[in-house]
Every structure is written in structure tokens, then in C-alpha cells.
Amino acid sequence: MSTPATGHHYSTSASCESALVADYEAHTSSAGTPQVVLIDLFDTIIGRRVEPEYVKAIWAKRIRYLAGLSLSAKEIHELRVCVEAELCQANQQLGFDDEFRHLDMCNEVFTRIDAHENLVARISAADFSQLCEDAELQIEREVQFVYPSAKALLQRLCDESVPVYIVSDSFFSTRQMRQILAWHGLDTLTRGFFLSSETLVAKRSGRLFERVLNALGVAGSSALMIGDNQISDIANSQKHEIRSVLVKHDISSESRLGPATSQHRLESALNSLTRSSSAIFPEMALSMYAFTARLFQRATQLGESDLLFCSREGLLLKELFDRYQEQLGLKGKIRTHYFHTSRLASFLPSLGPLKTEAFDRLFRQYRTLSLRTFLLSLQFSEELISRISSVLGVPADEEFSNFPSSSAFAQLRALPLFGDEYERARSAQRSHTLEYLKSFYQTTELPDTITLVDVGWKGTIQDNLRNIIPDDITVRGLYVGLVAPGSISLSNAKEGLLFSVLPIISEFFKAFFESCALFEILLSAQHPGTLRYEQQGARVVPILGVDEKSSEVREVIESLQAAYQRSCEELFNECRLNHLDELVDLREVASRHGRMVFYPSPDELAMIASLDHYENFGVFNHTTFWLPEKLSKRERLRNLSVFLRNPGSVLASSLWPALSLARHGLEWIQPWYGRRKMKQIFGYTSR
């Protein structure tokens, strides 16, 4: 037996690419060129940036997502480990080594999950196994790298026509191994594989080497084994008179990812959200990440194939969702669509014939209206409004404190000009809306369920669509938050994924509720709102209004959204190779969110105060979020007196209590208010 060359250490750096080649040359110069070279794969040719067992933990999370399982990732991982152990034991009892095949593991995992949650109703055993294999290989592709020194040696052996066979203890099949080598461009450098999964005997028992030599028809002394394991690769090959070289790659510079390192990296990513003291509402990125992750999990559980993200807040939500899927290696699993809609665009087509329509969904929110604002809410043009005003003899801009009870409204309902135009426009918009909705789907018909994604609150647009879409189709809303049920029903389902009043008020509801307006402001796309739909050629297209925002406002919001996307990208990257179902629990998200709601900085208050909002439904006016430049001491004392008698009247006077206090010159009360709120919600007074 030739003396094995051992103890060589090789770096993964490019400067050491030739080290293994040089060692091979040194070995063969004394022992001669081998007839065949056998080489280990993992940690010899290919390395991983994560701990080997950690791949399985990541796999468990992805399978949960892909198959929409109710079991947690931890439970799936534990199930897999248990199944693998049982398969190994069963094969050992049959006279083989304690090895198993990946396909056998997938099939058994399917059987056990199916017993737990009737998985077969959603996916076949064969499709589930394929899902498992695809997920495993995708993760391997993401975490693997090739050692330059090993690749250089393989190329040298190929150039010299020395046959190379991979000998590996692995549950992967030959087909799967070929895919792995092909990813790395190594498939032409080897002749074949000898795998423990195919034979159920392993290197670590030494039995696989006997199979290799018999299959190749060579003597042990004519072969050379190269590997990183002193027992499996070196000692056990020497028992069969196979020459050997021990390889030890220097991976000290690489921090392999595992549960501990993942947690450390996650904490760093979370802390980076608030690293800059000048950042504006940086915690919004974490809330958006949490919503995106929960949306994906819920949509997967529901078996959704298409999601309609409602304009305008839905644009950023869609971009984040698409990127989240991509980072998980699941790009396109759930198709996403940007749905141009609004309360204005959806209201008219949702209405019934004039003789039965009471316009309740408008009047329950807006009762002080003029002829103009009422008709604008029905998409009437200014020209037609002027004509109707002239015929009725009612000034278009005269406001009525109770418009639905006014004589002007009664006259309007009786006017043929109004009735004819109402019915024409209502019918046309209903037809156009349905055609526009159909354009998002792969068939010419609407699906059984239409699922909307938006910031939410009441789901008014969804309620409108429910009255447009045929009754046999379910409409579902998946929202950031739900603060009122609206017209909820079995066929008009709604869920708030971060906070909700249904079925009961959710935990940490108050931490999010006071920031509803912040969500709308900070997430809004910087394009005009949707007015209606029109037929243009063979297509129905949305018609957008006039851009009411200044370039300065657009620039501020777009800059903030870009910052949120960068922060979310870092969190998505951590999620990709993390085993946890949720990187951050909801309590942590809500607590960090509470900082910007209850302890805003002066810069954050000033930024919101610099904006305005145009209401394009019901009242059609601009709302400013101004802060007074200066209040006199008398005004401040008067406002304090009002606050002490009736805090709610002050706190509810603007879109955000913190802004309301500042507007009344009571910003010094904010720390006390914030501490009280944090104590109520979390049991402590600050983050």
C-alpha cells in the first residue's frame, strides 16, 4: 500500500487555486499516476455557507410556505429529522448502512403531514415530493460555492484524461447530483457518481469503496481517493489499498450560517433600521416587512394564485411582495397585479337602479354635500353638472348640511336628465369594471375568488366591488389593518394581517391604529388617483385624474419609500436563509412601530405637517397637515384647558394624535401621552 499524502491545508482564496494541483503532482511523482481518481463532493469540491443541517431547517420553512401548511417550520423540521432517522434504522435492519434516499423521505413526510391536515386535498404525493426536491436543490444552489483549488485539480485531471468519479455519502440521487454539478459548471469534469443513497452503503462504513472498485473493475492500488474526512475518505479507503489525499480547506474566514449566527445577523439588520438619528419613520420598513411576510403566508394557506394590489398604497406593497418571493426563490409562485382603483372609480358601478338606490354608502360618511360634490362622486362631468344645476335652479356649490333630506336632492332624483345619465354611466362603468378585472387573469372569465390587497381600514372599495362582481364569486380582502367590518359577509371576507377588530380586537391593535394616516401618506404611490374606466380599442383601461401633488412632496415620499425598500431588502435577505417562520414576532414589530407613533421626532412631525391631501371622493378638497408657526401663551393655556376637560376633542382633531398635540401647542404633553400608551399596550414605557 502506498503511503497516503495527508495533512495538506488549502484556502478557498484564488491565490491558492494551484495548491491542490501541486499536491497531486507531488503525490503522483512518487506513487505514479492513478488509473482512476475518486473524490468526495461536499467540503472537498463544494462548500456551503451554512451549516449542513441548517439547510434542512431552511427547507422546512420553505416547504411550509410552498405547500401552505399549518404546521410550523420547526415542526416540519423535527418531522423530517424523525423520518430520516426511522428510514436509516429500517434500511440498517435490512442489512444496509444507516442511509436513506431523499425521495423516500419526501414521500414519508407527505404521508405524515397528510394525516395531520389532509394535504392530499391540495396536492398529490408526487407533486409534493417534487416540491420538496425543488426547494432543497434551490437552497443548495443559494448556499454552495466551489473551492477554486478543487476546480483547478478537476480541470487538470480532465485535460490529462484521468477519469474522475465522485464518491459521496449523500441522500441526493445521481440525477440531483448532476444538477448540482451542472450549476457550478463541473458536469463535464467528472465521469460519474457513487452515492450512498443509490447503494445504501456508505464511505463511513467502508462498504461503498468495495462497490466502487468492483463497478470500475480496478484494483485499490490503482485508485486515488481525495476527501476532507480523515475516517470516511482516508482511513476507510486505505483499508481497500486505495491511495488517499486529505484535503482541509481553510474556511476560517467564512462564518457559516446557523441558528446562532442567523440570530446575530438578524439583530444587526433590525438595529440598522434606526441607526441614523435623522431617519424619518424608519420603523415603517419593519412593519412593511412583517405585513409582506404575513401576506405571503396567508395567501399560501388560502391557495391564492393571483393577488390584486389596489392603487395607490398597493404599489409599494406589490413591489415588496414580489421581491420577498424572489428572495425566497419562489418568484412568480403567486402572481401579482397592480389594480388601478379608488372609492370614486368603484362607487358608481356598484350602485343599483335609481328607483331603488338610496346612496347609503356615500351618505353614511358624507352628509354635508353640494350638488357638485354629490355628482362628482358619481363621475359626472363639470359640463353636465352645470346643465343640471341650471335646470334645477340650484347653485352647484351650495352646501346642504343634510343633503339626502334636502329638496335639492329630491328634485335631482326626479330630473330625467339626471336619471338617464346616471343609468347610462352606471351600466357602462359596471361593464368596464368587470372587463378590467378579467384582464388580470389567465382565462377570459373571473376566478372563483378575487383577492384584493391594500392598507385597508374598512374595505370600502371591496364592498363596492362586491356589489359589481357576480354573487357566485367570493371577494376577499387581505389588509394591513381592519378597523371596521364594513359590509363583511361569507362572500365578502376581510382580514387585517397586522391589526384588526375582527373577530376580536387584535393584540397590539392600539400601537398600529393611531398611525392609519401615516400608512396612507408614507405608502402612497406618487401618481394620480383613478377616476373611471374607458374602452380603448379592444381593452378597458383606467383613466387617472390630475396630479394634485407638488414635485417637492413627491420627492419627499419617493425618497422615504426608497429607504423603506432598502431596509426591507436587508430583511428579505436575512429571511431567505433563515429558518424562523417569522423573523420578528408581532410584539417586536408593534413595539418598534410604537416609537414613531408615540415618540415622533420634531423632524417627523415637521415632515407630515409639510404635506397635504386631496380627497377625490365625497368632498373633493385639499386637507393640510399644517403646524402653526407660533401660538401665544394664552392660546396654549386655552388649549390645555380644553385638553384637560376633554382629551379626545384635541387628540382627534387631526389625522394623528401626536400632530394634534403639536398643532395645539401641547407637544410637551407628547412624552407623557406616549409613555401612557406604551404602558397600556406593552407594559413598559419606552422601547
XYZ file of C-alpha atoms in Angstrom:
687
model
C 0.000 0.000 0.000
C 1.344 3.446 -0.869
C 1.792 5.942 1.871
C -1.122 8.366 1.751
C -0.427 12.050 1.437
C -2.201 13.728 4.276
C -2.239 16.905 6.283
C -2.447 19.380 3.421
C -4.438 22.572 4.058
C -5.993 24.564 1.243
C -7.530 28.020 1.295
C -10.652 28.943 -0.631
C -8.901 32.059 -1.955
C -7.987 32.420 -5.615
C -4.289 32.720 -4.706
C -4.316 29.070 -3.627
C -6.020 27.682 -6.725
C -2.958 25.698 -7.718
C -2.256 24.257 -4.253
C -4.216 21.029 -4.720
C -2.815 20.585 -8.222
C 0.708 20.918 -6.850
C -0.039 18.398 -4.124
C -1.487 15.969 -6.658
C 1.662 16.338 -8.745
C 3.840 15.735 -5.706
C 1.850 12.629 -4.870
C 1.915 11.157 -8.361
C 5.595 11.908 -8.864
C 6.383 9.376 -6.158
C 3.448 6.967 -6.442
C 2.616 7.234 -10.128
C -0.450 8.442 -11.954
C -3.593 6.686 -10.695
C -5.754 4.742 -13.095
C -8.808 6.459 -11.611
C -9.398 9.300 -9.162
C -12.202 9.135 -6.610
C -13.173 12.392 -4.949
C -15.576 13.483 -2.245
C -18.028 16.262 -3.124
C -19.146 18.289 -0.105
C -16.409 20.156 1.759
C -13.930 18.875 -0.811
C -15.120 20.243 -4.170
C -18.145 22.195 -2.989
C -18.533 24.125 0.256
C -21.589 25.537 1.951
C -22.013 28.949 3.524
C -24.336 27.420 6.103
C -24.073 24.521 8.487
C -25.131 21.342 6.615
C -28.004 20.550 8.982
C -29.186 24.158 8.788
C -30.145 23.597 5.142
C -32.866 21.273 6.400
C -34.209 23.923 8.777
C -34.402 26.449 5.940
C -36.024 23.780 3.768
C -38.717 23.199 6.375
C -39.729 26.866 6.289
C -39.882 26.945 2.513
C -41.963 23.805 2.352
C -44.380 25.353 4.822
C -44.708 28.354 2.530
C -44.826 26.418 -0.736
C -47.424 23.913 0.418
C -49.377 26.311 2.645
C -49.020 24.086 5.698
C -50.434 24.866 9.113
C -47.560 23.064 10.828
C -44.773 25.403 11.878
C -41.365 25.287 10.221
C -39.925 23.913 13.454
C -42.484 21.083 13.490
C -41.778 20.232 9.843
C -38.040 20.208 10.503
C -38.467 17.936 13.518
C -40.726 15.660 11.461
C -38.103 15.385 8.742
C -35.323 14.561 11.207
C -37.525 11.878 12.756
C -38.411 10.370 9.368
C -34.768 10.310 8.288
C -33.758 8.501 11.466
C -36.515 5.913 11.021
C -35.610 5.316 7.369
C -31.955 4.850 8.316
C -32.910 2.383 11.020
C -35.198 0.443 8.681
C -32.515 0.182 5.990
C -29.962 -0.919 8.552
C -32.281 -3.701 9.670
C -32.393 -4.854 6.051
C -28.625 -5.264 6.027
C -27.657 -1.895 4.579
C -25.947 1.024 6.275
C -27.919 3.689 8.149
C -28.631 5.627 4.954
C -31.808 6.877 3.253
C -32.992 8.225 -0.076
C -34.308 11.782 -0.467
C -37.406 10.615 -2.354
C -38.292 8.111 0.382
C -38.009 10.885 2.958
C -40.267 13.212 0.928
C -42.918 10.537 0.468
C -42.988 9.670 4.169
C -43.122 13.327 5.209
C -46.086 13.757 2.878
C -47.885 10.783 4.436
C -47.463 12.137 7.951
C -48.409 15.709 7.114
C -51.423 14.431 5.196
C -52.588 12.581 8.304
C -52.294 15.841 10.215
C -54.023 18.267 7.826
C -55.430 16.384 4.799
C -52.663 17.541 2.488
C -53.828 15.252 -0.327
C -56.838 17.514 -0.838
C -54.456 20.226 -2.106
C -51.526 18.381 -3.655
C -50.612 14.866 -4.740
C -47.808 12.886 -3.141
C -45.788 13.060 -6.363
C -46.209 16.824 -6.669
C -45.320 17.300 -3.009
C -42.136 15.260 -3.424
C -41.206 17.336 -6.452
C -41.884 20.464 -4.417
C -39.583 19.175 -1.683
C -36.825 18.315 -4.128
C -37.027 21.649 -5.932
C -36.879 23.533 -2.633
C -33.902 21.538 -1.369
C -31.942 21.989 -4.579
C -32.765 25.696 -4.743
C -31.455 26.225 -1.215
C -28.334 24.201 -2.004
C -27.765 26.360 -5.036
C -28.025 29.504 -2.912
C -25.608 28.370 -0.210
C -22.977 26.448 -2.187
C -19.681 27.606 -3.646
C -16.825 25.792 -5.414
C -13.353 25.647 -3.912
C -11.016 27.079 -6.580
C -8.262 24.586 -5.718
C -10.622 21.646 -6.286
C -11.889 23.020 -9.583
C -8.327 23.545 -10.776
C -7.492 19.931 -9.997
C -10.591 18.611 -11.760
C -9.690 20.613 -14.844
C -6.119 19.273 -14.734
C -7.348 15.671 -14.473
C -9.798 16.217 -17.317
C -7.063 17.664 -19.516
C -4.913 14.593 -18.793
C -7.887 12.238 -19.466
C -7.709 10.791 -15.957
C -11.230 9.541 -15.148
C -12.771 11.135 -12.047
C -15.715 9.744 -10.090
C -17.474 11.423 -7.205
C -17.888 9.201 -4.159
C -20.211 10.727 -1.578
C -22.286 9.881 1.455
C -25.409 11.769 0.483
C -29.170 11.346 0.335
C -29.216 13.020 -3.092
C -29.786 10.843 -6.155
C -27.495 10.703 -9.193
C -29.951 12.896 -11.100
C -29.912 15.513 -8.350
C -26.130 15.390 -8.119
C -25.844 16.000 -11.855
C -27.959 19.119 -11.435
C -25.712 20.370 -8.639
C -22.553 19.888 -10.706
C -24.182 21.494 -13.744
C -24.975 24.650 -11.722
C -21.282 25.000 -10.951
C -20.057 24.142 -14.441
C -18.374 20.962 -13.211
C -20.523 18.402 -15.002
C -18.033 17.839 -17.845
C -15.132 17.287 -15.478
C -16.332 14.020 -13.909
C -17.341 10.628 -15.285
C -19.992 9.607 -12.792
C -21.127 9.086 -9.209
C -21.078 6.512 -6.466
C -23.577 7.621 -3.851
C -24.675 6.088 -0.592
C -28.270 6.963 -1.466
C -28.150 4.700 -4.530
C -26.485 1.720 -2.865
C -27.494 2.311 0.772
C -23.917 1.562 1.813
C -21.590 4.360 2.839
C -17.989 5.551 2.926
C -18.171 5.884 6.687
C -18.599 2.084 6.966
C -16.112 1.487 4.157
C -18.575 -0.683 2.229
C -19.078 1.860 -0.552
C -15.440 1.623 -1.637
C -15.819 -2.096 -2.337
C -18.804 -1.302 -4.586
C -16.785 1.366 -6.382
C -13.803 -0.847 -7.109
C -15.996 -3.723 -8.311
C -18.056 -1.446 -10.550
C -14.955 0.136 -12.120
C -13.035 -3.111 -12.301
C -9.838 -1.658 -10.873
C -7.549 -2.624 -8.024
C -7.462 -0.398 -4.972
C -3.793 0.389 -5.524
C -4.664 1.833 -8.935
C -7.082 4.362 -7.444
C -6.618 7.616 -5.555
C -9.209 8.965 -3.091
C -9.321 12.695 -2.298
C -11.519 13.924 0.535
C -11.808 16.029 3.660
C -12.821 13.381 6.230
C -9.989 11.542 7.992
C -12.126 8.448 8.682
C -14.601 8.151 5.804
C -12.339 9.348 2.999
C -8.847 8.440 4.180
C -8.827 5.576 6.704
C -11.674 3.640 5.096
C -10.280 3.957 1.571
C -6.861 2.789 2.789
C -8.494 -0.412 4.060
C -9.100 -1.200 0.374
C -5.483 -0.276 -0.554
C -6.689 2.949 -2.173
C -4.144 5.760 -2.077
C -5.512 8.916 -0.476
C -5.055 12.649 -0.021
C -6.638 14.531 2.869
C -7.881 17.992 2.000
C -8.599 20.625 4.625
C -9.956 23.807 3.191
C -9.371 26.930 5.217
C -12.858 28.255 5.938
C -11.857 30.271 8.987
C -12.687 33.459 7.092
C -16.225 32.246 6.474
C -18.828 32.388 9.211
C -21.134 29.511 8.420
C -24.728 30.398 8.957
C -26.625 28.539 11.641
C -29.240 29.320 14.301
C -26.858 31.428 16.410
C -25.252 33.375 13.568
C -28.657 33.903 11.935
C -29.955 35.486 15.128
C -26.923 37.757 15.362
C -27.283 38.887 11.760
C -30.986 39.490 12.248
C -30.386 41.692 15.280
C -27.857 43.712 13.291
C -30.370 44.158 10.473
C -33.072 45.311 12.893
C -30.748 47.744 14.617
C -29.738 49.198 11.272
C -33.327 50.332 10.766
C -32.844 53.069 13.351
C -29.102 53.577 13.017
C -29.449 57.103 11.634
C -30.787 59.667 14.078
C -32.034 61.721 11.124
C -34.116 58.908 9.631
C -37.815 59.664 9.121
C -40.192 56.967 10.382
C -37.596 54.201 9.792
C -39.665 51.622 11.689
C -42.239 51.688 8.885
C -39.895 49.391 6.944
C -40.128 46.719 9.656
C -43.923 46.966 9.694
C -43.961 46.591 5.911
C -41.669 43.586 6.121
C -43.924 41.964 8.730
C -47.013 42.590 6.605
C -45.331 41.202 3.488
C -44.270 38.013 5.267
C -47.713 37.529 6.807
C -49.390 38.238 3.479
C -47.332 35.564 1.772
C -48.052 33.014 4.485
C -51.776 33.736 4.491
C -52.098 33.815 0.708
C -50.267 30.484 0.519
C -52.522 28.944 3.145
C -55.541 30.109 1.155
C -54.128 28.649 -2.050
C -54.129 32.021 -3.805
C -52.649 32.142 -7.299
C -53.333 35.829 -8.028
C -53.357 38.934 -5.827
C -54.714 42.328 -6.899
C -52.834 45.145 -5.151
C -55.087 48.199 -5.041
C -53.748 51.586 -6.042
C -52.235 53.703 -4.702
C -50.807 52.286 -1.470
C -50.732 48.883 -3.122
C -47.876 49.768 -5.479
C -45.183 49.673 -2.796
C -46.857 46.656 -1.176
C -46.730 44.823 -4.510
C -43.079 45.675 -5.125
C -42.141 44.420 -1.668
C -44.195 41.245 -2.091
C -42.600 40.473 -5.459
C -39.139 40.972 -4.019
C -39.979 38.808 -0.999
C -40.997 35.912 -3.241
C -37.887 36.362 -5.352
C -35.574 36.315 -2.336
C -37.172 33.087 -1.134
C -36.524 31.523 -4.519
C -40.278 31.478 -5.168
C -40.517 34.152 -7.867
C -43.924 34.085 -9.523
C -45.411 31.457 -7.191
C -48.242 33.899 -6.546
C -48.921 36.217 -9.483
C -49.353 39.866 -8.544
C -51.211 42.622 -10.378
C -51.474 46.360 -9.839
C -55.168 47.182 -9.781
C -55.962 50.828 -10.541
C -59.000 51.583 -8.431
C -60.400 54.078 -5.936
C -63.553 54.785 -3.980
C -64.591 57.100 -6.809
C -63.948 54.591 -9.610
C -65.697 51.752 -7.779
C -68.667 53.638 -6.320
C -70.825 54.385 -9.377
C -70.653 50.878 -10.906
C -71.542 49.414 -7.507
C -74.879 51.223 -7.376
C -78.282 49.858 -8.305
C -81.101 51.282 -10.458
C -82.046 54.812 -9.432
C -85.542 53.891 -8.260
C -84.088 51.531 -5.614
C -80.761 53.226 -4.862
C -80.514 55.218 -1.599
C -76.769 56.039 -1.883
C -76.319 54.925 1.728
C -72.597 54.088 1.336
C -71.952 57.718 0.405
C -74.313 59.376 2.865
C -73.206 57.403 5.915
C -69.820 59.120 5.616
C -70.700 62.403 3.891
C -73.939 64.246 4.613
C -72.829 67.830 4.125
C -72.698 67.973 0.355
C -73.400 70.268 -2.555
C -74.922 69.353 -5.872
C -71.408 69.429 -7.362
C -69.733 67.161 -4.796
C -72.591 64.659 -4.971
C -72.498 64.490 -8.769
C -68.698 64.408 -8.878
C -68.917 61.320 -6.661
C -70.996 59.779 -9.459
C -68.317 60.662 -12.062
C -70.482 63.374 -13.697
C -68.551 65.911 -15.781
C -68.406 69.607 -14.880
C -70.338 70.412 -18.043
C -73.183 68.083 -17.115
C -73.176 69.334 -13.525
C -73.626 72.907 -14.808
C -76.537 71.849 -17.018
C -78.278 70.019 -14.173
C -77.674 72.948 -11.814
C -79.206 75.341 -14.359
C -82.261 73.135 -14.970
C -82.899 72.704 -11.235
C -82.180 76.334 -10.391
C -79.921 75.176 -7.571
C -76.392 76.646 -7.291
C -73.922 73.806 -7.892
C -71.719 74.791 -4.946
C -74.459 75.479 -2.380
C -73.825 73.132 0.545
C -76.635 71.347 2.390
C -75.937 70.155 5.909
C -78.176 67.141 5.311
C -78.075 66.666 1.567
C -80.038 63.382 1.451
C -83.004 65.140 3.146
C -82.761 68.332 1.081
C -85.248 69.463 -1.550
C -82.334 69.748 -3.999
C -81.706 66.022 -3.751
C -85.409 65.234 -4.171
C -85.553 67.448 -7.270
C -82.419 65.812 -8.648
C -83.850 62.305 -8.317
C -86.948 63.359 -10.243
C -84.973 65.010 -13.081
C -84.987 62.888 -16.298
C -81.631 64.358 -17.377
C -80.024 63.072 -14.200
C -81.809 59.706 -14.316
C -80.873 58.994 -17.923
C -77.207 59.920 -17.457
C -77.000 58.021 -14.169
C -78.289 54.788 -15.713
C -76.086 55.129 -18.806
C -72.912 55.825 -16.835
C -73.665 53.240 -14.147
C -74.212 50.443 -16.671
C -71.173 51.387 -18.723
C -68.879 51.589 -15.703
C -70.142 48.286 -14.318
C -69.370 46.591 -17.629
C -65.980 48.296 -17.917
C -65.018 47.376 -14.338
C -65.773 43.704 -14.916
C -63.802 43.668 -18.170
C -60.884 45.392 -16.496
C -60.909 42.825 -13.681
C -60.923 39.957 -16.193
C -57.751 41.314 -17.798
C -55.707 40.283 -14.760
C -56.433 36.586 -15.077
C -55.176 33.922 -17.443
C -58.647 32.879 -18.573
C -61.390 35.011 -20.088
C -63.589 34.501 -17.050
C -63.288 35.727 -13.499
C -61.957 33.160 -10.977
C -63.974 31.721 -8.098
C -62.246 34.131 -5.710
C -60.905 37.639 -6.283
C -58.398 38.662 -3.624
C -57.508 42.291 -3.003
C -54.518 43.631 -1.078
C -54.490 47.147 0.359
C -53.815 49.112 3.528
C -57.472 48.586 4.390
C -59.270 50.121 7.394
C -62.900 49.468 6.342
C -62.597 47.821 2.947
C -64.908 50.318 1.217
C -63.559 49.581 -2.262
C -64.036 45.875 -1.608
C -67.639 46.499 -0.543
C -68.203 48.392 -3.781
C -66.694 45.588 -5.855
C -68.797 43.032 -4.023
C -71.866 44.796 -5.497
C -70.365 44.652 -9.007
C -68.978 41.136 -9.148
C -71.385 38.194 -9.687
C -72.730 36.681 -6.488
C -71.156 33.252 -7.065
C -67.660 34.755 -6.873
C -66.068 35.375 -3.478
C -64.293 38.667 -2.864
C -61.559 38.598 -0.227
C -59.521 41.452 1.223
C -56.124 40.952 2.854
C -55.249 44.231 4.531
C -52.544 45.810 6.643
C -55.282 46.631 9.147
C -59.030 46.439 9.603
C -60.689 48.982 11.900
C -64.337 48.378 10.942
C -66.109 45.442 9.275
C -67.979 47.369 6.583
C -70.284 45.053 4.640
C -68.480 41.872 5.626
C -70.040 38.503 4.759
C -69.079 34.960 3.801
C -68.718 36.047 0.181
C -67.050 39.327 1.162
C -64.326 38.214 3.572
C -61.823 40.616 5.128
C -58.704 40.151 7.233
C -56.322 42.599 8.870
C -52.911 40.947 8.927
C -51.119 43.326 11.299
C -54.102 44.561 13.298
C -57.837 44.003 13.206
C -61.100 44.450 15.042
C -62.244 41.027 13.837
C -63.058 38.514 15.168
C -61.915 40.375 18.289
C -59.628 43.357 18.696
C -56.177 42.006 17.975
C -53.182 42.208 20.256
C -51.231 45.474 19.875
C -54.122 46.980 17.886
C -53.649 50.391 19.510
C -49.979 50.563 18.550
C -50.949 50.498 14.867
C -54.389 52.121 14.925
C -53.189 55.662 15.641
C -50.936 55.536 12.580
C -53.522 54.688 9.911
C -52.959 58.055 8.246
C -49.189 57.537 8.340
C -49.580 54.285 6.402
C -51.621 56.080 3.737
C -49.210 59.009 3.457
C -45.956 57.075 3.522
C -47.015 54.210 1.245
C -48.980 56.110 -1.389
C -47.792 55.863 -4.987
C -46.981 59.245 -6.459
C -49.337 59.038 -9.422
C -52.880 60.487 -9.711
C -55.913 58.620 -8.438
C -58.240 56.554 -10.619
C -61.364 58.320 -11.918
C -63.102 55.668 -14.024
C -62.581 53.078 -16.772
C -62.897 53.529 -20.517
C -62.969 51.250 -23.531
C -59.987 51.921 -25.773
C -59.953 49.607 -28.744
C -60.136 46.021 -27.525
C -59.075 46.920 -23.987
C -60.598 48.628 -20.984
C -58.108 50.975 -19.332
C -58.165 53.065 -16.142
C -58.427 56.835 -16.512
C -56.369 58.730 -13.976
C -57.012 62.206 -12.635
C -54.799 65.251 -12.493
C -51.696 65.048 -10.316
C -52.502 67.177 -7.277
C -49.113 66.783 -5.575
C -46.189 69.146 -5.921
C -42.833 67.856 -7.125
C -41.404 68.577 -3.662
C -43.988 66.345 -1.964
C -43.453 63.563 -4.492
C -39.705 63.758 -3.981
C -40.017 63.503 -0.185
C -42.326 60.469 -0.292
C -40.382 58.706 -3.035
C -37.175 59.192 -1.054
C -38.743 57.659 2.046
C -40.153 54.729 0.078
C -36.749 54.053 -1.451
C -35.283 53.949 2.064
C -38.013 51.516 3.172
C -37.285 49.282 0.205
C -33.577 49.215 1.033
C -34.317 48.300 4.654
C -36.804 45.627 3.605
C -34.279 44.254 1.133
C -31.873 43.655 4.006
C -34.592 41.900 5.996
C -35.672 39.850 2.964
C -32.075 38.769 2.527
C -31.965 37.618 6.143
C -35.262 35.800 5.691
C -34.002 33.907 2.640
C -31.553 31.819 4.627
C -33.287 31.899 7.989
C -35.241 29.019 9.473
C -37.761 31.021 11.516
C -41.404 31.244 10.428
C -41.314 34.925 11.297
C -38.027 36.769 11.654
C -39.597 39.147 14.134
C -42.636 38.449 16.278
C -45.550 40.861 16.176
C -44.815 42.230 19.626
C -41.377 43.385 18.488
C -42.814 44.890 15.307
C -45.590 46.693 17.194
C -43.197 47.968 19.847
C -40.825 49.439 17.282
C -43.790 50.833 15.363
C -44.983 52.421 18.600
C -41.804 54.505 18.788
C -42.697 56.553 15.712
C -46.385 56.760 16.678
C -45.939 57.779 20.313
C -42.447 59.336 20.343
C -42.109 61.123 16.992
C -39.130 63.378 16.425
C -39.573 67.068 15.556
C -38.357 66.281 12.024
C -41.013 63.600 11.636
C -43.771 65.941 12.782
C -42.481 68.689 10.512
C -42.376 66.352 7.509
C -46.013 65.312 7.921
C -47.032 68.913 8.549
C -45.446 69.931 5.234
C -47.807 67.693 3.243
C -51.384 67.991 2.109
C -54.006 65.555 0.877
C -56.602 65.804 -1.871
C -59.872 63.990 -1.231
C -61.245 62.836 -4.589
C -64.489 61.413 -3.273
C -67.332 62.918 -1.256
C -65.894 66.355 -0.535
C -63.241 66.950 -3.255
C -60.979 69.282 -1.331
C -57.446 69.659 -0.025
C -56.562 68.865 3.583
C -53.405 70.375 5.017
C -51.446 68.949 7.913
C -50.052 72.320 8.961
C -48.471 73.240 12.258
C -48.834 76.839 13.450
C -45.609 78.815 13.415
C -46.283 80.194 16.870
C -49.054 80.097 19.442
C -49.443 82.671 22.163
C -49.245 81.661 25.794
C -52.954 82.427 26.118
C -53.811 80.087 23.201
C -51.688 77.338 24.664
C -53.342 77.675 28.076
C -56.780 77.676 26.489
C -55.944 74.540 24.510
C -54.554 72.903 27.656
C -57.817 73.655 29.440
C -59.773 72.049 26.606
C -57.477 69.026 26.659
C -57.854 68.544 30.407
C -61.637 68.710 30.167
C -61.951 66.598 27.015
C -58.689 64.985 25.784
C -60.453 63.264 22.900
C -61.557 66.539 21.323
C -57.918 67.578 20.955
C -56.396 64.204 20.105
C -58.960 63.515 17.366
C -58.658 66.948 15.758
C -56.221 65.748 13.098
C -55.148 62.536 11.420
C -52.626 61.692 14.157
C -52.775 62.447 17.920
C -49.109 63.490 18.020
C -49.777 66.047 15.287
C -52.932 67.213 17.080
C -50.998 67.926 20.282
C -48.298 69.824 18.393
C -50.923 71.803 16.487
C -52.447 72.920 19.812
C -49.071 73.896 21.251
C -49.174 70.892 23.589
C -46.199 68.963 22.179
C -44.727 68.883 25.677
C -47.567 66.524 26.630
C -46.480 64.005 23.955
C -43.842 62.210 26.110
C -46.420 61.713 28.860
C -49.022 60.569 26.333
C -46.520 58.205 24.673
C -45.457 56.651 27.979
C -49.071 56.112 28.979
C -49.877 54.430 25.660
C -46.806 52.202 25.690
C -47.581 51.172 29.268
C -51.160 50.294 28.308
C -50.134 48.276 25.261
C -46.817 46.669 26.203
C -46.445 47.037 29.946
C -43.419 49.329 29.675
C -42.986 52.992 28.804
C -40.355 53.003 26.036
C -38.594 50.800 23.542
